[in-house]
Coordinates of C-alpha atoms in Angstrom, one line a residue:
M1113 CA -15.1 -15.7 5.5
P1114 CA -15.2 -11.6 6.1
E1115 CA -14.6 -9.7 2.9
I1116 CA -11.1 -8.9 2.0
V1117 CA -10.7 -5.2 1.7
D1118 CA -8.2 -3.6 -0.7
T1119 CA -6.9 -0.7 1.6
C1120 CA -5.3 0.7 -1.4
S1121 CA -8.5 1.6 -3.4
L1122 CA -11.2 4.1 -2.7
A1123 CA -13.7 2.5 -4.9
S1124 CA -16.7 0.6 -4.2
P1125 CA -15.8 -3.1 -3.4
A1126 CA -16.6 -5.7 -5.5
S1127 CA -19.0 -6.9 -3.0
V1128 CA -20.9 -3.6 -4.0
C1129 CA -20.4 -3.4 -7.6
R1130 CA -18.1 -4.9 -10.6
T1131 CA -16.9 -3.4 -13.7
K1132 CA -17.4 -5.9 -16.4
H1133 CA -16.3 -3.8 -19.5
L1134 CA -14.6 -0.8 -20.5
H1135 CA -14.8 0.8 -23.9
L1136 CA -12.1 3.4 -24.0
R1137 CA -12.3 6.4 -26.4
C1138 CA -9.4 9.1 -26.1
S1139 CA -7.1 11.4 -27.8
V1140 CA -3.7 12.3 -27.3
D1141 CA -2.3 15.9 -27.0
F1142 CA 1.4 15.9 -27.2
T1143 CA 1.8 19.8 -26.7
R1144 CA -0.7 19.9 -23.6
R1145 CA 0.7 16.4 -22.3
T1146 CA -3.1 15.4 -21.8
L1147 CA -5.1 12.4 -22.6
T1148 CA -9.0 13.4 -23.3
G1149 CA -11.6 11.0 -23.6
T1150 CA -14.5 8.8 -22.5
A1151 CA -14.4 5.8 -20.4
A1152 CA -17.8 3.7 -20.8
L1153 CA -17.8 1.6 -17.8
T1154 CA -20.3 -1.5 -18.0
V1155 CA -20.9 -1.8 -14.2
Q1156 CA -23.1 -4.8 -12.4
S1157 CA -24.7 -4.1 -9.3
Q1158 CA -24.2 -7.2 -6.7
E1159 CA -26.7 -6.0 -4.2
D1160 CA -29.9 -4.6 -4.5
N1161 CA -31.2 -0.9 -4.2
L1162 CA -27.6 0.2 -5.5
R1163 CA -28.3 4.1 -5.7
S1164 CA -24.7 5.2 -6.1
L1165 CA -21.4 4.0 -6.3
V1166 CA -17.7 5.2 -6.0
L1167 CA -14.6 4.8 -8.6
D1168 CA -11.0 5.5 -8.1
T1169 CA -9.5 8.7 -9.6
K1170 CA -6.0 10.7 -9.2
D1171 CA -5.8 14.1 -10.7
L1172 CA -8.6 14.0 -13.4
T1173 CA -10.8 16.6 -14.8
I1174 CA -14.3 15.5 -15.2
E1175 CA -16.4 17.1 -17.7
K1176 CA -19.5 15.1 -17.3
V1177 CA -21.2 11.9 -16.4
V1178 CA -23.9 10.4 -18.8
I1179 CA -26.0 7.4 -17.9
N1180 CA -28.9 6.4 -20.5
G1181 CA -28.2 9.6 -22.5
Q1182 CA -28.7 11.9 -19.5
E1183 CA -26.2 13.7 -17.3
V1184 CA -26.1 12.6 -13.8
K1185 CA -24.7 14.2 -10.5
Y1186 CA -21.2 12.9 -9.4
A1187 CA -18.7 14.2 -6.6
L1188 CA -15.2 14.3 -6.0
G1189 CA -14.1 13.8 -2.8
E1190 CA -10.9 14.9 -1.2
R1191 CA -7.7 14.1 -2.4
Q1192 CA -6.2 11.1 -0.1
S1193 CA -2.4 11.6 -1.0
Y1194 CA -1.0 9.0 -3.1
K1195 CA -4.8 7.1 -3.1
G1196 CA -6.1 10.2 -5.2
S1197 CA -9.8 11.2 -4.8
P1198 CA -13.0 9.1 -4.6
M1199 CA -15.5 9.8 -7.4
E1200 CA -19.1 9.2 -6.3
I1201 CA -21.8 9.1 -9.1
S1202 CA -25.5 9.0 -8.2
L1203 CA -27.4 6.4 -10.3
P1204 CA -30.9 7.5 -11.9
I1205 CA -32.6 4.5 -10.9
A1206 CA -31.8 1.9 -7.8
L1207 CA -30.2 -1.1 -9.4
S1208 CA -31.0 -4.7 -8.4
K1209 CA -28.6 -7.1 -7.7
N1210 CA -26.8 -8.5 -11.2
Q1211 CA -28.6 -5.5 -13.1
E1212 CA -26.0 -3.7 -15.6
I1213 CA -25.6 0.1 -16.5
V1214 CA -23.2 1.8 -18.7
I1215 CA -21.5 4.7 -17.2
E1216 CA -20.2 7.2 -19.8
I1217 CA -17.6 9.5 -18.1
S1218 CA -15.8 12.4 -20.0
F1219 CA -12.6 12.8 -18.5
E1220 CA -9.1 14.7 -19.1
T1221 CA -5.7 13.7 -17.5
S1222 CA -3.2 15.7 -15.6
P1223 CA 0.1 16.8 -17.5
K1224 CA 1.6 15.3 -14.1
S1225 CA -0.3 12.1 -14.3
S1226 CA 1.4 9.5 -12.6
A1227 CA 0.7 6.9 -14.8
L1228 CA 1.9 8.6 -18.4
Q1229 CA 5.5 9.5 -19.2
W1230 CA 5.9 11.9 -21.9
L1231 CA 9.1 12.3 -23.9
T1232 CA 10.0 14.8 -26.2
P1233 CA 11.7 14.1 -29.7
E1234 CA 15.2 14.7 -28.6
Q1235 CA 14.3 12.1 -25.6
T1236 CA 13.9 9.0 -28.1
S1237 CA 16.2 7.4 -30.2
G1238 CA 14.7 8.7 -33.4
K1239 CA 14.7 12.3 -32.5
E1240 CA 12.0 13.2 -34.6
H1241 CA 8.9 12.3 -33.2
P1242 CA 7.2 12.3 -29.3
Y1243 CA 6.6 9.7 -27.5
L1244 CA 4.0 8.4 -24.7
F1245 CA 3.6 5.3 -22.6
S1246 CA 1.6 3.9 -19.5
Q1247 CA 2.3 2.3 -16.7
C1248 CA -0.2 1.5 -14.2
Q1249 CA 1.0 -0.9 -11.7
A1250 CA 0.1 -0.8 -9.0
I1251 CA -2.3 1.7 -8.6
H1252 CA -1.9 4.4 -11.3
C1253 CA -4.7 3.3 -13.7
R1254 CA -7.0 5.8 -11.8
A1255 CA -4.5 8.9 -13.2
I1256 CA -5.5 7.6 -16.5
L1257 CA -9.4 7.1 -16.1
P1258 CA -12.0 6.6 -13.4
C1259 CA -12.2 2.8 -12.4
Q1260 CA -12.2 0.2 -9.7
D1261 CA -8.5 0.2 -9.3
T1262 CA -8.1 -3.0 -7.6
P1263 CA -6.7 -6.5 -8.7
S1264 CA -9.9 -7.8 -6.9
V1265 CA -12.0 -6.7 -10.2
K1266 CA -11.5 -8.2 -13.6
L1267 CA -12.8 -6.5 -16.9
T1268 CA -12.6 -6.8 -20.6
Y1269 CA -11.7 -4.0 -22.6
T1270 CA -13.3 -4.6 -26.4
A1271 CA -11.1 -7.8 -25.5
E1272 CA -11.9 -11.4 -24.7
V1273 CA -10.2 -12.0 -21.8
P1274 CA -10.6 -10.0 -18.3
I1275 CA -8.1 -8.3 -16.5
P1276 CA -7.2 -6.1 -13.8
C1277 CA -6.8 -2.3 -14.2
Y1278 CA -3.3 -2.2 -13.5
L1279 CA -2.5 -4.3 -16.8
I1280 CA -4.4 -1.6 -19.2
A1281 CA -1.6 0.3 -21.3
L1282 CA -1.1 2.4 -23.9
V1283 CA 1.9 3.3 -26.2
V1284 CA 2.2 6.2 -28.8
G1285 CA 5.6 6.7 -30.7
A1286 CA 7.1 6.2 -34.0
L1287 CA 7.6 2.4 -33.8
E1288 CA 8.3 -0.5 -36.3
S1289 CA 7.9 -4.3 -35.7
R1290 CA 10.0 -7.4 -36.9
Q1291 CA 8.2 -10.8 -36.7
I1292 CA 10.5 -12.9 -34.5
G1293 CA 7.9 -15.9 -34.0
P1294 CA 4.6 -17.5 -35.1
R1295 CA 2.7 -15.2 -32.8
T1296 CA 5.4 -12.3 -31.5
L1297 CA 6.4 -9.3 -33.0
V1298 CA 8.7 -7.2 -31.3
W1299 CA 8.2 -3.4 -31.7
S1300 CA 10.4 -0.6 -30.8
E1301 CA 11.8 2.6 -32.6
K1302 CA 13.6 1.8 -35.9
E1303 CA 17.1 2.3 -34.4
Q1304 CA 16.5 -0.4 -31.8
V1305 CA 14.2 -2.9 -33.9
E1306 CA 16.9 -5.1 -35.3
K1307 CA 19.0 -5.3 -32.0
S1308 CA 15.6 -6.2 -30.2
A1309 CA 14.7 -8.9 -32.8
Y1310 CA 18.3 -10.6 -32.0
E1311 CA 18.1 -10.4 -28.3
F1312 CA 14.6 -11.7 -28.2
S1313 CA 14.6 -14.6 -30.9
E1314 CA 14.4 -17.2 -28.1
T1315 CA 10.5 -16.1 -27.2
E1316 CA 8.8 -18.8 -29.0
S1317 CA 11.1 -21.7 -27.3
M1318 CA 10.1 -20.0 -24.0
L1319 CA 6.4 -19.7 -24.7
K1320 CA 6.3 -23.3 -25.7
I1321 CA 8.1 -24.5 -22.5
A1322 CA 5.7 -22.1 -20.4
E1323 CA 2.6 -23.8 -22.1
D1324 CA 4.1 -27.1 -21.0
L1325 CA 4.4 -26.3 -17.4
G1326 CA 1.3 -24.1 -17.1
G1327 CA -1.2 -25.1 -19.6
P1328 CA -2.4 -23.3 -22.9
Y1329 CA -1.7 -19.6 -23.6
V1330 CA -4.9 -17.9 -23.9
W1331 CA -3.9 -14.5 -25.0
G1332 CA -3.4 -15.4 -28.6
Q1333 CA -0.8 -12.9 -29.7
Y1334 CA 2.6 -12.4 -27.3
D1335 CA 4.6 -9.2 -28.4
L1336 CA 7.1 -7.3 -27.0
L1337 CA 7.5 -3.3 -27.0
V1338 CA 11.2 -2.3 -26.1
L1339 CA 10.4 1.0 -24.6
P1340 CA 12.7 4.2 -24.3
P1341 CA 15.5 4.0 -21.5
S1342 CA 13.5 6.1 -18.7
F1343 CA 10.7 2.9 -18.5
P1344 CA 11.1 2.5 -14.7
Y1345 CA 11.0 -1.7 -14.8
G1346 CA 12.7 -4.8 -16.3
G1347 CA 9.4 -5.5 -17.7
M1348 CA 5.6 -5.2 -17.4
E1349 CA 3.5 -8.0 -18.3
N1350 CA 0.4 -6.1 -20.4
P1351 CA -1.5 -9.0 -21.8
C1352 CA -0.5 -9.7 -25.7
L1353 CA 2.1 -6.8 -25.4
T1354 CA 5.0 -7.2 -22.7
F1355 CA 6.6 -3.7 -22.6
V1356 CA 10.5 -4.2 -21.7
T1357 CA 13.2 -2.0 -20.8
P1358 CA 16.3 -1.3 -23.4
T1359 CA 18.5 -2.3 -20.7
L1360 CA 18.1 -6.0 -21.8
L1361 CA 19.8 -5.4 -25.0
A1362 CA 23.3 -7.0 -23.9
G1363 CA 24.0 -8.3 -27.1
D1364 CA 24.6 -11.8 -26.3
K1365 CA 20.9 -12.9 -25.0
S1366 CA 22.3 -13.2 -21.8
L1367 CA 19.5 -11.1 -19.8
S1368 CA 16.6 -12.9 -21.7
N1369 CA 15.4 -14.6 -18.1
V1370 CA 13.3 -11.2 -17.9
I1371 CA 11.3 -12.3 -21.1
A1372 CA 10.8 -15.7 -19.2
H1373 CA 9.6 -13.9 -16.5
E1374 CA 6.9 -11.8 -18.4
I1375 CA 5.8 -14.7 -20.3
S1376 CA 5.3 -16.8 -16.9
H1377 CA 3.2 -13.8 -16.1
S1378 CA 0.6 -14.8 -18.8
W1379 CA -0.6 -17.4 -16.2
T1380 CA 0.6 -16.2 -12.8
G1381 CA -0.3 -12.7 -12.5
N1382 CA -2.5 -12.1 -15.4
L1383 CA -4.8 -15.2 -15.1
V1384 CA -4.8 -15.8 -11.7
T1385 CA -4.0 -12.4 -10.0
N1386 CA -3.4 -11.2 -6.2
K1387 CA -6.8 -9.7 -4.8
T1388 CA -5.1 -7.2 -3.2
W1389 CA -1.6 -5.8 -3.2
D1390 CA -1.1 -7.1 0.3
H1391 CA -0.9 -10.6 -1.6
F1392 CA 1.5 -9.2 -4.7
W1393 CA 3.8 -12.3 -3.9
L1394 CA 1.4 -14.9 -5.2
N1395 CA 2.1 -12.7 -8.5
E1396 CA 5.5 -12.6 -8.4
G1397 CA 6.7 -15.6 -6.4
H1398 CA 5.2 -18.0 -8.5
T1399 CA 6.0 -16.4 -11.8
V1400 CA 9.9 -16.3 -10.5
Y1401 CA 9.2 -20.0 -10.1
L1402 CA 8.1 -20.6 -13.3
E1403 CA 10.6 -18.4 -15.2
R1404 CA 13.4 -20.4 -13.5
H1405 CA 12.1 -23.5 -14.5
I1406 CA 11.6 -22.2 -18.2
C1407 CA 15.5 -21.5 -17.7
G1408 CA 16.1 -24.6 -16.6
R1409 CA 14.8 -26.2 -19.3
L1410 CA 16.8 -24.0 -21.8
F1411 CA 20.1 -24.3 -20.1
G1412 CA 19.9 -27.2 -17.6
E1413 CA 18.5 -27.9 -14.0
K1414 CA 22.0 -26.7 -12.3
F1415 CA 21.3 -23.2 -14.5
R1416 CA 18.2 -23.2 -12.5
H1417 CA 19.5 -23.7 -9.1
F1418 CA 22.6 -21.3 -9.9
N1419 CA 19.7 -18.3 -10.5
A1420 CA 17.8 -19.4 -7.5
L1421 CA 20.7 -18.9 -5.2
G1422 CA 21.5 -15.7 -6.9
G1423 CA 18.0 -14.8 -5.8
W1424 CA 18.5 -15.7 -2.3
G1425 CA 21.4 -13.3 -2.2
E1426 CA 19.1 -10.7 -3.9
L1427 CA 16.5 -11.2 -1.0
Q1428 CA 19.7 -10.7 1.5
N1429 CA 20.3 -7.4 0.1
S1430 CA 16.3 -6.4 0.5
V1431 CA 16.2 -7.6 4.0
K1432 CA 19.6 -5.7 5.0
T1433 CA 18.3 -2.4 3.2
F1434 CA 15.0 -2.3 5.2
G1435 CA 16.2 -3.8 8.2
E1436 CA 15.4 -7.5 9.3
T1437 CA 12.6 -6.4 11.5
H1438 CA 10.8 -4.0 8.7
P1439 CA 7.1 -4.9 7.8
F1440 CA 7.9 -4.6 4.2
T1441 CA 10.2 -7.9 4.4
K1442 CA 6.9 -9.7 5.2
L1443 CA 5.5 -11.7 2.5
V1444 CA 2.1 -11.1 2.9
V1445 CA 2.2 -7.1 4.0
D1446 CA -0.5 -4.5 5.3
L1447 CA -0.5 -1.6 2.9
T1448 CA -3.0 0.4 4.7
D1449 CA -2.4 4.0 4.4
V1450 CA 1.0 2.7 2.4
D1451 CA 1.7 3.6 -1.2
P1452 CA 2.4 0.1 -3.0
D1453 CA 5.4 2.0 -5.0
V1454 CA 7.1 2.7 -1.8
A1455 CA 6.6 -0.9 -0.6
Y1456 CA 8.0 -2.2 -3.8
S1457 CA 11.3 -4.5 -3.7
S1458 CA 12.9 -7.9 -4.3
V1459 CA 10.8 -9.6 -1.2
P1460 CA 7.6 -10.7 -2.9
Y1461 CA 9.8 -12.1 -5.6
E1462 CA 12.5 -13.9 -4.0
K1463 CA 10.9 -14.7 -0.5
G1464 CA 7.9 -16.2 -2.5
F1465 CA 10.0 -18.0 -4.6
A1466 CA 12.2 -19.2 -1.8
L1467 CA 8.9 -20.5 -0.1
L1468 CA 7.6 -22.5 -3.3
F1469 CA 11.3 -24.0 -3.8
Y1470 CA 11.1 -25.1 -0.4
L1471 CA 7.9 -26.6 -0.8
E1472 CA 9.1 -28.4 -3.9
Q1473 CA 11.7 -29.7 -2.1
L1474 CA 9.6 -30.7 0.9
L1475 CA 6.8 -32.5 -1.1
G1476 CA 8.7 -34.7 -3.6
G1477 CA 10.8 -32.8 -6.3
P1478 CA 10.0 -30.5 -9.2
E1479 CA 7.8 -32.5 -11.4
I1480 CA 5.6 -33.3 -8.3
F1481 CA 5.3 -29.5 -7.5
L1482 CA 4.7 -28.4 -11.0
G1483 CA 1.6 -30.6 -11.2
F1484 CA 0.1 -28.4 -8.4
L1485 CA 0.9 -25.3 -10.2
R1486 CA -0.6 -26.4 -12.9
A1487 CA -3.5 -27.4 -11.1
Y1488 CA -3.4 -23.9 -9.3
V1489 CA -3.8 -21.9 -12.5
E1490 CA -6.8 -24.3 -13.7
K1491 CA -8.4 -23.8 -10.7
F1492 CA -8.1 -20.0 -10.0
S1493 CA -7.9 -18.8 -13.7
Y1494 CA -9.6 -15.6 -14.3
K1495 CA -9.8 -15.2 -10.6
S1496 CA -8.2 -12.7 -8.0
I1497 CA -7.2 -14.6 -4.7
T1498 CA -5.6 -14.1 -1.8
T1499 CA -2.8 -16.2 0.4
D1500 CA -5.3 -18.1 2.4
D1501 CA -7.1 -19.1 -1.1
W1502 CA -3.6 -20.6 -2.0
K1503 CA -3.1 -22.1 1.1
D1504 CA -6.4 -23.8 1.3
F1505 CA -5.9 -25.3 -2.4
L1506 CA -2.6 -26.4 -1.4
Y1507 CA -3.8 -28.3 1.4
S1508 CA -6.6 -29.9 -0.8
Y1509 CA -4.2 -30.6 -3.8
F1510 CA -1.8 -32.7 -1.2
K1511 CA -4.3 -33.9 0.9
D1512 CA -2.2 -37.1 1.4
K1513 CA 0.7 -35.1 2.6
V1514 CA -1.0 -32.8 5.3
D1515 CA 1.5 -34.1 8.0
V1516 CA 4.3 -32.8 6.0
L1517 CA 2.5 -29.5 5.3
N1518 CA 2.0 -29.0 9.0
Q1519 CA 5.7 -29.0 9.6
V1520 CA 5.9 -25.7 7.7
D1521 CA 6.0 -22.6 9.9
W1522 CA 3.6 -20.8 8.0
N1523 CA 3.6 -17.8 10.3
A1524 CA 7.0 -17.4 9.9
W1525 CA 7.0 -17.6 6.1
L1526 CA 3.9 -15.7 5.3
Y1527 CA 3.7 -13.0 8.5
S1528 CA 7.2 -13.0 9.8
P1529 CA 9.8 -10.0 8.6
G1530 CA 13.2 -10.9 7.6
L1531 CA 14.8 -13.9 6.2
P1532 CA 12.7 -17.2 5.7
P1533 CA 13.1 -19.7 8.6
I1534 CA 14.4 -22.2 6.3
K1535 CA 16.8 -21.9 3.8
P1536 CA 16.5 -24.2 0.8
N1537 CA 18.9 -26.5 -0.5
Y1538 CA 20.9 -25.4 -3.7
D1539 CA 23.1 -26.8 -6.3
M1540 CA 26.2 -24.9 -5.9
T1541 CA 28.0 -26.2 -9.0
L1542 CA 27.9 -23.1 -11.1
T1543 CA 28.1 -20.7 -7.8
N1544 CA 31.4 -22.0 -6.5
A1545 CA 33.7 -20.5 -9.0
C1546 CA 32.1 -17.2 -8.5
I1547 CA 32.3 -17.4 -4.8
A1548 CA 35.9 -18.7 -5.1
L1549 CA 37.2 -15.6 -7.2
S1550 CA 35.2 -13.5 -5.0
Q1551 CA 37.0 -14.7 -2.0
R1552 CA 40.3 -14.6 -3.4
W1553 CA 39.7 -10.9 -4.0
I1554 CA 38.4 -10.2 -0.5
I1555 CA 41.1 -12.1 1.5
A1556 CA 44.0 -10.6 -0.9
K1557 CA 46.7 -8.3 0.5
E1558 CA 48.1 -5.4 -1.5
D1559 CA 51.3 -7.6 -2.3
D1560 CA 48.9 -10.3 -3.9
L1561 CA 47.2 -8.0 -6.5
N1562 CA 49.7 -9.2 -8.9
S1563 CA 48.3 -12.7 -8.7
F1564 CA 45.0 -11.4 -10.6
N1565 CA 45.1 -11.3 -14.6
A1566 CA 42.5 -11.5 -17.2
T1567 CA 42.7 -15.3 -17.3
D1568 CA 40.5 -15.3 -14.0
L1569 CA 37.3 -14.7 -16.0
K1570 CA 38.2 -16.7 -19.0
D1571 CA 35.7 -19.9 -17.8
L1572 CA 33.0 -17.7 -16.3
S1573 CA 30.0 -16.8 -18.3
S1574 CA 28.2 -13.3 -18.3
H1575 CA 25.9 -15.1 -15.6
Q1576 CA 28.7 -16.1 -13.6
L1577 CA 30.8 -13.0 -14.0
N1578 CA 27.4 -11.1 -12.7
E1579 CA 27.1 -13.4 -9.7
F1580 CA 31.0 -12.8 -8.7
L1581 CA 30.1 -9.1 -8.6
A1582 CA 27.2 -9.7 -6.2
Q1583 CA 29.2 -11.6 -4.2
T1584 CA 32.0 -9.2 -3.6
L1585 CA 29.3 -6.4 -3.3
Q1586 CA 28.1 -8.1 -0.1
R1587 CA 31.4 -7.7 1.5
A1588 CA 32.0 -3.8 0.1
P1589 CA 33.7 -1.7 0.6
L1590 CA 37.3 -3.2 -0.7
P1591 CA 40.3 -1.3 -0.4
L1592 CA 40.6 1.3 -3.0
G1593 CA 43.9 -0.5 -4.8
H1594 CA 42.0 -3.8 -5.0
I1595 CA 39.4 -1.7 -7.2
K1596 CA 41.8 0.1 -9.4
R1597 CA 43.4 -3.4 -9.8
M1598 CA 40.1 -5.1 -10.9
Q1599 CA 39.5 -2.7 -13.4
E1600 CA 43.2 -2.8 -14.8
V1601 CA 43.0 -6.5 -15.2
Y1602 CA 39.3 -7.2 -16.0
N1603 CA 38.3 -3.8 -17.7
F1604 CA 34.7 -3.9 -16.2
N1605 CA 34.5 -0.3 -17.4
A1606 CA 34.0 -1.5 -21.1
I1607 CA 31.4 -4.2 -20.5
N1608 CA 28.1 -3.2 -21.6
N1609 CA 26.0 -5.5 -20.0
S1610 CA 23.9 -3.5 -17.6
E1611 CA 23.4 -6.1 -14.8
I1612 CA 27.5 -6.4 -14.9
R1613 CA 27.9 -2.2 -15.2
F1614 CA 25.4 -1.7 -12.2
R1615 CA 27.1 -3.9 -9.7
W1616 CA 30.7 -3.2 -10.7
L1617 CA 29.8 0.9 -10.5
R1618 CA 28.1 0.0 -7.2
L1619 CA 31.2 -1.8 -6.2
C1620 CA 33.4 1.3 -7.1
I1621 CA 31.4 4.0 -5.3
Q1622 CA 31.0 2.0 -1.9
S1623 CA 34.7 1.6 -2.1
K1624 CA 35.2 5.3 -2.5
W1625 CA 36.7 5.7 -6.0
E1626 CA 36.3 8.7 -7.2
D1627 CA 36.9 8.1 -10.7
A1628 CA 33.9 6.1 -11.0
I1629 CA 31.4 9.5 -10.0
P1630 CA 31.0 10.3 -13.4
L1631 CA 30.3 7.0 -14.9
A1632 CA 27.8 6.2 -11.9
L1633 CA 25.9 9.3 -12.6
T1634 CA 25.9 8.7 -16.2
M1635 CA 24.3 5.2 -15.7
A1636 CA 21.7 6.8 -13.1
T1637 CA 20.5 9.0 -15.4
E1638 CA 21.2 7.6 -18.9
Q1639 CA 18.2 4.8 -18.1
G1640 CA 15.8 4.8 -15.3
R1641 CA 15.0 1.3 -14.7
M1642 CA 14.4 1.6 -11.0
K1643 CA 16.4 -1.4 -9.9
F1644 CA 19.4 0.3 -11.1
T1645 CA 18.6 3.9 -10.9
R1646 CA 17.7 4.2 -7.0
P1647 CA 20.7 2.2 -5.7
L1648 CA 23.2 4.0 -7.7
F1649 CA 21.9 7.4 -6.4
K1650 CA 21.6 6.2 -2.8
D1651 CA 25.2 4.9 -3.1
L1652 CA 26.4 8.1 -4.4
A1653 CA 24.5 10.2 -2.0
A1654 CA 26.3 8.3 1.0
F1655 CA 29.7 8.9 -0.4
D1656 CA 30.8 12.6 0.7
K1657 CA 32.9 13.2 -2.6
S1658 CA 29.3 12.8 -4.7
H1659 CA 26.4 13.7 -2.6
D1660 CA 26.2 17.3 -3.4
Q1661 CA 26.5 16.1 -7.3
A1662 CA 24.2 13.5 -6.7
V1663 CA 21.6 15.5 -5.3
R1664 CA 22.2 18.2 -8.1
T1665 CA 22.2 15.4 -11.0
Y1666 CA 18.9 14.2 -9.5
Q1667 CA 17.2 17.8 -9.6
E1668 CA 18.6 18.3 -13.3
H1669 CA 17.0 15.2 -14.3
K1670 CA 14.0 15.0 -12.4
A1671 CA 11.5 16.5 -14.9
S1672 CA 12.6 14.0 -17.5
M1673 CA 12.4 11.0 -15.5
H1674 CA 9.3 8.8 -14.9
P1675 CA 6.9 10.2 -12.5
V1676 CA 7.4 6.8 -9.9
T1677 CA 11.2 6.9 -10.5
A1678 CA 11.4 10.7 -10.1
M1679 CA 9.0 10.3 -6.6
L1680 CA 11.1 7.3 -5.2
V1681 CA 14.4 9.0 -5.8
G1682 CA 13.8 12.1 -4.1
K1683 CA 12.1 10.0 -0.9
D1684 CA 15.8 8.3 -1.4
L1685 CA 17.7 11.3 -1.4
K1686 CA 15.4 13.0 1.3
V1687 CA 14.8 15.8 -1.4
D1688 CA 11.3 15.8 -1.7

């Protein structure tokens, strides 16, 4: 089989050399907004007569490179856009195959490092101490230290379990913790720590279910860190310490599925890893599949189907946003000369899940397919793999059902853009009430609006309320009178659940309600989760009454946004 090339990395490929271990020493300078330190990389040659190697860097200042106590020559190549600059290091001796060498690189990060966000005391809850956090996925570890910044290379970092560079993380701030389980602490600024402990109190139950589904939890501790609002994702599965957004603090534990998702990454993503970002669906599709099984065990099989159908709606939205022929709607993408951050969407999550859910139904049901999933984790633990590796193992595991697998249109599922060729079957029990209420609003005439009242929602859970808005949003815009009446009878503006608030404000802006403009601008800027911030800014920019204000607000807040969020919102608004 030809070598898989990671087109997002400029470093020597794993077939030439492999970083086996990282020992990082660094100091934090909040005044200059830099990290200064030394990365000691233990590198193993994968071929004979290795005389030089190349590492990924991005916006780093290199002071010196030392091998065996002596400085050696190095050269930084030209900057290649989002990929950064290749750093070639000359070795003092030619290495033979499997020979190891320790390379000590003294470096300093840039104040504009795309991997780091620096917060002033005023931007924190406590208002007293500054705060720093990192976010390396997908290709930002190179903006902290020189490395082979590819998921195909796993290394230890004074730890027992090897991880790819994108899972290296750090945080510096005034933090407190609370114990919420036998192997879990929740960390945050003191102003949020009690809320966080309550919100995530079911973590141990989720961990136990995940172990039953995927096998032993190998990482020891499972802690949670609730970050400041500017954190750009719902969660990040850094081993032993999951980073999560404070937008999950709904007060009723209703958004805890994100914790189930990050827990699931301990098996699919962190143990079994996509070899390159072209195969990102292997990380995310399997993780969503496990996440929904965890929630199904906690809240029932009908709830698993309810979430699965909601995910199908999210996939429809992504395909609609990109366009049904856009290459980013393929499950396996080609990221040659494409920044993975630009390609990021719900597609690898939900199209990947849909494929696994379809295979579950095709091959005999959830228990049978969970058997495959556990065997898959056992087979590929501590490895980085491709879609072909996954598919070959699928055929090997179900060798008595090859004729069934051959019925799958693999080319359409894996390599064709748009929605999948087949929609799985879903139990509609919990979704029907959401659809029915949404349809009432969609078909209602002005004379019908008085028929709606607050009791419409009395039997709906917060999850169903969110799905009602998601269903209605797919048919936006609604007449402005409908939106005003909806606020009058349901008072959505008073709801703090971030998912509900997000969909409600999008519905308002798409339906051109000017009163919602300041509320939408506030949500777009008071937190930085890209799932919320990017669509809100795009909707505001598309509304003539708020376009200029959206651009102006972005420019005013750009400096305080996470670097990745600022870059992508700028692209969305066409101002950068």
